[in-house]
XYZ file of N, CA and C in Angstrom:
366
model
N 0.846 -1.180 0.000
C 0.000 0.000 0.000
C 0.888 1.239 0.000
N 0.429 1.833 -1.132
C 1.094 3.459 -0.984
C -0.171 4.518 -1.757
N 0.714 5.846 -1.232
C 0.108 6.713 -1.409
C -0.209 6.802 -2.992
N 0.268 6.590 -3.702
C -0.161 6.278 -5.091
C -1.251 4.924 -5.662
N -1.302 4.103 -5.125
C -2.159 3.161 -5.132
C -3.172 3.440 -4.314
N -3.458 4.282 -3.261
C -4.400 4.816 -2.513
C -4.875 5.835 -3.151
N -4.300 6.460 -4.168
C -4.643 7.835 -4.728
C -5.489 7.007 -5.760
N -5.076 6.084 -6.758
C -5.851 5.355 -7.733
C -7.140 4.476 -6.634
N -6.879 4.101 -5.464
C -8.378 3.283 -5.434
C -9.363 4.405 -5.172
N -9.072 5.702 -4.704
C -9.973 6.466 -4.425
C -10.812 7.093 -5.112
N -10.428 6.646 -6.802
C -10.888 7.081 -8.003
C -11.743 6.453 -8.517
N -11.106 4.948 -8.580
C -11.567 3.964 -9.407
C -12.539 3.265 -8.611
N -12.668 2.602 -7.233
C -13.414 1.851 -6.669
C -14.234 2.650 -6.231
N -15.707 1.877 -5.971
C -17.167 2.148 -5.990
C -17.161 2.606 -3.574
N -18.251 2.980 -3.332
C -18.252 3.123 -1.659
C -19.436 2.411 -1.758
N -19.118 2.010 -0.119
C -20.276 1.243 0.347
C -20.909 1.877 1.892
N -22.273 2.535 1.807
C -22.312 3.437 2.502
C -21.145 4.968 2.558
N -20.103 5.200 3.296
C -19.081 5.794 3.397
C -17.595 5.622 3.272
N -17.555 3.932 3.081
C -16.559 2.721 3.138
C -15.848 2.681 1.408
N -14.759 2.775 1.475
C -14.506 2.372 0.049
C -14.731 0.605 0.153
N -15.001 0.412 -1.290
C -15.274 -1.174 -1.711
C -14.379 -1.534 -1.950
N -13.418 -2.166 -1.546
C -11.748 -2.544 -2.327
C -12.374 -3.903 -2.902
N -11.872 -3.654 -3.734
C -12.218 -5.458 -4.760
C -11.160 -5.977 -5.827
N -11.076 -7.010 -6.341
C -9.754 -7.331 -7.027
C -9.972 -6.405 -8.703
N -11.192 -5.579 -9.023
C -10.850 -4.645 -9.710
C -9.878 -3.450 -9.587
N -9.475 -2.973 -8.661
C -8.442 -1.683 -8.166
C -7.273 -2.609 -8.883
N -6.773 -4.239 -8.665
C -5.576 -4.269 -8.887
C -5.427 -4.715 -10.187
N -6.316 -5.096 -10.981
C -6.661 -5.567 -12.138
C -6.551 -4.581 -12.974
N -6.812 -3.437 -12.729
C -6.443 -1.872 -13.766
C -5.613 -1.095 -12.769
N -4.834 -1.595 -12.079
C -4.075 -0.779 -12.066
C -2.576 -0.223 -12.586
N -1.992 0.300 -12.713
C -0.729 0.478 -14.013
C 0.384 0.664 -12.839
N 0.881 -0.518 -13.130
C 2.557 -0.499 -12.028
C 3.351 -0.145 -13.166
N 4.423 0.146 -12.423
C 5.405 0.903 -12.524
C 6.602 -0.075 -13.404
N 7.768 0.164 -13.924
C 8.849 -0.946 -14.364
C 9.654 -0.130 -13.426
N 9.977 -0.814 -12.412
C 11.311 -0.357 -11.370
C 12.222 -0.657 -11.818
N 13.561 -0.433 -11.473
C 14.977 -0.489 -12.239
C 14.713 -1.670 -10.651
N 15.910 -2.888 -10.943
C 16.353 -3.607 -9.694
C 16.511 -3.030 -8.627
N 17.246 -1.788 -8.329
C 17.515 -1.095 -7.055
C 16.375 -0.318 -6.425
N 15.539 0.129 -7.263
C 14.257 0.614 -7.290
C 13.098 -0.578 -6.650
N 13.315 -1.606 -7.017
C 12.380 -2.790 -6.695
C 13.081 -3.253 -5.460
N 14.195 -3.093 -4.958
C 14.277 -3.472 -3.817
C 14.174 -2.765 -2.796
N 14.606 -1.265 -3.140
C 14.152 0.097 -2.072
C 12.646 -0.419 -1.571
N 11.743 -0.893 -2.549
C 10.247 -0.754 -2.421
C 10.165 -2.319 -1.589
N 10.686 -3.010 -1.614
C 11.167 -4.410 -0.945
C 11.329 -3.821 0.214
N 12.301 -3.330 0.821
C 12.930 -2.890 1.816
C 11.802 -1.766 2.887
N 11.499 -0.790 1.995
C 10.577 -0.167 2.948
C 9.206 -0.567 3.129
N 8.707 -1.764 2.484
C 7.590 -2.474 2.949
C 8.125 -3.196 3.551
N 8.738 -4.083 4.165
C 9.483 -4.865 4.928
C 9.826 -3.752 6.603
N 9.864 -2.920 6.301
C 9.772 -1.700 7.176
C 8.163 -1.410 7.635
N 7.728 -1.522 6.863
C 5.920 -1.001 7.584
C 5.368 -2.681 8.969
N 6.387 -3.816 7.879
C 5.641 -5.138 8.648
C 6.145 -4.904 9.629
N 7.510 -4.637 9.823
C 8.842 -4.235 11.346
C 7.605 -3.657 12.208
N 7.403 -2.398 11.499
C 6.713 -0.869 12.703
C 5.511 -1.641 12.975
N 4.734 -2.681 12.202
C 3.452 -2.828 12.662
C 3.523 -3.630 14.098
N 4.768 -4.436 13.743
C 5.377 -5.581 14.575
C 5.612 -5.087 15.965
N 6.306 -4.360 16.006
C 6.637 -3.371 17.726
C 5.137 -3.115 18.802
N 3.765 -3.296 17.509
C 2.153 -3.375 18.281
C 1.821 -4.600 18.423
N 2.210 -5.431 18.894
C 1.285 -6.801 18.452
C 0.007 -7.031 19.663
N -0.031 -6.277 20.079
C -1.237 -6.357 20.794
C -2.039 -4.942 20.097
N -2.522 -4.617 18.723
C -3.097 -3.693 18.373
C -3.175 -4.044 17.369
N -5.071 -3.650 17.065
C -5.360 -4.176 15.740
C -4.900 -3.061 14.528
N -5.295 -3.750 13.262
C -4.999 -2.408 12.384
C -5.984 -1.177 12.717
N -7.164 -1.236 13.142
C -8.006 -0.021 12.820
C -7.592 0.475 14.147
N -6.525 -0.055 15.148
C -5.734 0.949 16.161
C -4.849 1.573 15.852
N -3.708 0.808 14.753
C -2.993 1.226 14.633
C -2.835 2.363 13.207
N -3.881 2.159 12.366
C -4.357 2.914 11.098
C -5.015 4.141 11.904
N -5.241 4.381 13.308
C -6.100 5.684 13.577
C -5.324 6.939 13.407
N -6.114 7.960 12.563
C -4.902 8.905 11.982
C -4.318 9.892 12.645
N -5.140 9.445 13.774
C -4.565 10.531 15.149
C -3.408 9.652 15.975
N -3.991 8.194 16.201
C -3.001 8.057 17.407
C -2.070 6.946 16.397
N -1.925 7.145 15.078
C -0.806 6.103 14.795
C 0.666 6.424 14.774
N 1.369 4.777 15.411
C 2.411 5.180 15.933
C 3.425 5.758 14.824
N 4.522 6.705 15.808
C 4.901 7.419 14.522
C 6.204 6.513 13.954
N 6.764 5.252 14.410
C 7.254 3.853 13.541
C 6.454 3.262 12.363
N 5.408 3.559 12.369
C 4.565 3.209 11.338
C 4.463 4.618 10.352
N 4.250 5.704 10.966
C 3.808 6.374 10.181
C 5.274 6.960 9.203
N 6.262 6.775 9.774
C 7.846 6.571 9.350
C 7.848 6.334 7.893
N 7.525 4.846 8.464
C 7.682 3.500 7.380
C 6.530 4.173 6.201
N 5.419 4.321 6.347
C 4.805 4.598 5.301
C 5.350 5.651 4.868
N 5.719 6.371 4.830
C 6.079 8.094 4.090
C 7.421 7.436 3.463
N 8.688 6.330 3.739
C 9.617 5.729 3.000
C 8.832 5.036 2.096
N 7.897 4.470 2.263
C 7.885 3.219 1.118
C 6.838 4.302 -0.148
N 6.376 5.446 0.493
C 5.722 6.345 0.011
C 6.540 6.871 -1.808
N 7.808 7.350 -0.969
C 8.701 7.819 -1.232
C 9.324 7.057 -2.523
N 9.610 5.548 -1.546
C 10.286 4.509 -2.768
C 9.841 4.592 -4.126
N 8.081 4.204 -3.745
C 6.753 3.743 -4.617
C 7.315 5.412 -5.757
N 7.056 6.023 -4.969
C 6.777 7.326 -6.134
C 8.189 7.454 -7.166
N 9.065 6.953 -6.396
C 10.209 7.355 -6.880
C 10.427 6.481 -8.603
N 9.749 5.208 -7.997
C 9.583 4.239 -8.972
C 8.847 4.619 -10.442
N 8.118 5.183 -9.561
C 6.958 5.985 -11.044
C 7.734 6.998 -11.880
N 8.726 7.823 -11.138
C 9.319 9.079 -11.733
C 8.156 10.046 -11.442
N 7.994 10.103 -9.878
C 6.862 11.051 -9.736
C 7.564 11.880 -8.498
N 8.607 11.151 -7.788
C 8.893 11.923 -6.478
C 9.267 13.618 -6.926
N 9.148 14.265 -6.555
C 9.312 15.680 -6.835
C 8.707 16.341 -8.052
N 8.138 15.329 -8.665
C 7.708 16.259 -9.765
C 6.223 16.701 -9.921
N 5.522 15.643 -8.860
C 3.943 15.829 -8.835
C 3.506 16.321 -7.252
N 2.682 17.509 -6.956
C 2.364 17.931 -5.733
C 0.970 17.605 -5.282
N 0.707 16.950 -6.086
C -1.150 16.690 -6.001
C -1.799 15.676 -5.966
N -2.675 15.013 -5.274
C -2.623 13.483 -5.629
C -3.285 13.528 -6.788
N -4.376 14.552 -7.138
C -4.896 14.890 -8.851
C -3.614 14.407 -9.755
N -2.541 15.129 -9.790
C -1.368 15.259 -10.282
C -1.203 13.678 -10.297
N -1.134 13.034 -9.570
C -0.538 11.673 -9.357
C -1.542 10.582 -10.116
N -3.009 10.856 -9.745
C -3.821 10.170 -10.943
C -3.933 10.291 -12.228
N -3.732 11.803 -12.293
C -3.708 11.717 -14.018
C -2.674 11.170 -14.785
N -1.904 11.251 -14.161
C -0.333 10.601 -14.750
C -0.547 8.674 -14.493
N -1.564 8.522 -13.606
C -1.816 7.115 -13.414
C -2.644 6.428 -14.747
N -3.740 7.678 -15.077
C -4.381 7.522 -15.967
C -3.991 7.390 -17.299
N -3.331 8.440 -17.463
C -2.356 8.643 -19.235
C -1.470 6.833 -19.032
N -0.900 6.597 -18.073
C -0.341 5.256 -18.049
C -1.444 3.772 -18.396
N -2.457 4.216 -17.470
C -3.307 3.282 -17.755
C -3.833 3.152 -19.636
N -4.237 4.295 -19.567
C -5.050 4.504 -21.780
C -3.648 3.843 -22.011
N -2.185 3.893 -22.063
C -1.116 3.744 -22.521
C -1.126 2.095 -22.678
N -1.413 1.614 -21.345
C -1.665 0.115 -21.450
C -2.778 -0.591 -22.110
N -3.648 0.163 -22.245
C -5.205 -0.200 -23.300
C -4.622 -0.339 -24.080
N -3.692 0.842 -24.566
C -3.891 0.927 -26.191
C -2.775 0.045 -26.724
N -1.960 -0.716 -25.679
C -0.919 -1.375 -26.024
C -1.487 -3.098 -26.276
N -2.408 -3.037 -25.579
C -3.003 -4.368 -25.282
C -3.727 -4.888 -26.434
N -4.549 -3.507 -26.970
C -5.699 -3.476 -28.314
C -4.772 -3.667 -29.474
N -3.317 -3.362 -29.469
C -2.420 -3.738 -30.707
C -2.306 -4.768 -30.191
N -2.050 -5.233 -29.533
C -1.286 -6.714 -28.922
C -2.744 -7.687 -29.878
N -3.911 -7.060 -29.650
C -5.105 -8.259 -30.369
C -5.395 -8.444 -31.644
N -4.889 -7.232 -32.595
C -4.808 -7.394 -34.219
C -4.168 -7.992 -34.209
């Protein structure tokens, strides 16, 4: 989970009541990234970092430790690195300030993969 994949489900998936619906559509359209090796392991490494920070709670569920007030700040660490990694991967770290910014560039990637797929079928 990153802030870029959170920025795309917030677009694409349907709510239920107030609840987003996560369903295996979000990952089915969603447009990953081609990381360089060092890039894929940064993103290795700082998710491997969020399991660590979750690890230091083990007596706390996620919706304790996801509360956006009292989460611990080992966790909240770890997410803003793997944040970081993820974006970096895209070629988005510094260049996009918006999560708008961050979907549309998700989007132009996504049509990019349609239209690669629709040649792939002639």
């Amino acid at each position: 989970m990153s802030n870029v994949h959170n920025a795309w489900m917030r677009v694409v998936t349907g709510r239920l009541k107030s609840d987003y619906e996560y369903s295996t559509n979000i990952y089915n359209n969603f447009p990953w990234p081609r990381p360089t090796p060092a890039q894929q392991a940064k993103i290795e490494q700082t998710a491997q970092g969020i399991l660590d920070a979750r690890a230091l709670y083990p007596d706390s569920s996620l919706a304790d430790l996801y509360d956006e007030v009292l989460m611990p700040k080992e966790l909240r660490d770890a997410h803003r690195k793997n944040d970081r990694a993820v974006m970096e991967a895209y070629g988005f770290w510094g260049r996009l300030n918006t999560e708008s910014d961050c979907v549309a560039e998700l989007m132009k990637m996504y049509q990019s993969l349609v239209e690669e797929s629709e040649k792939q079928k002639r």
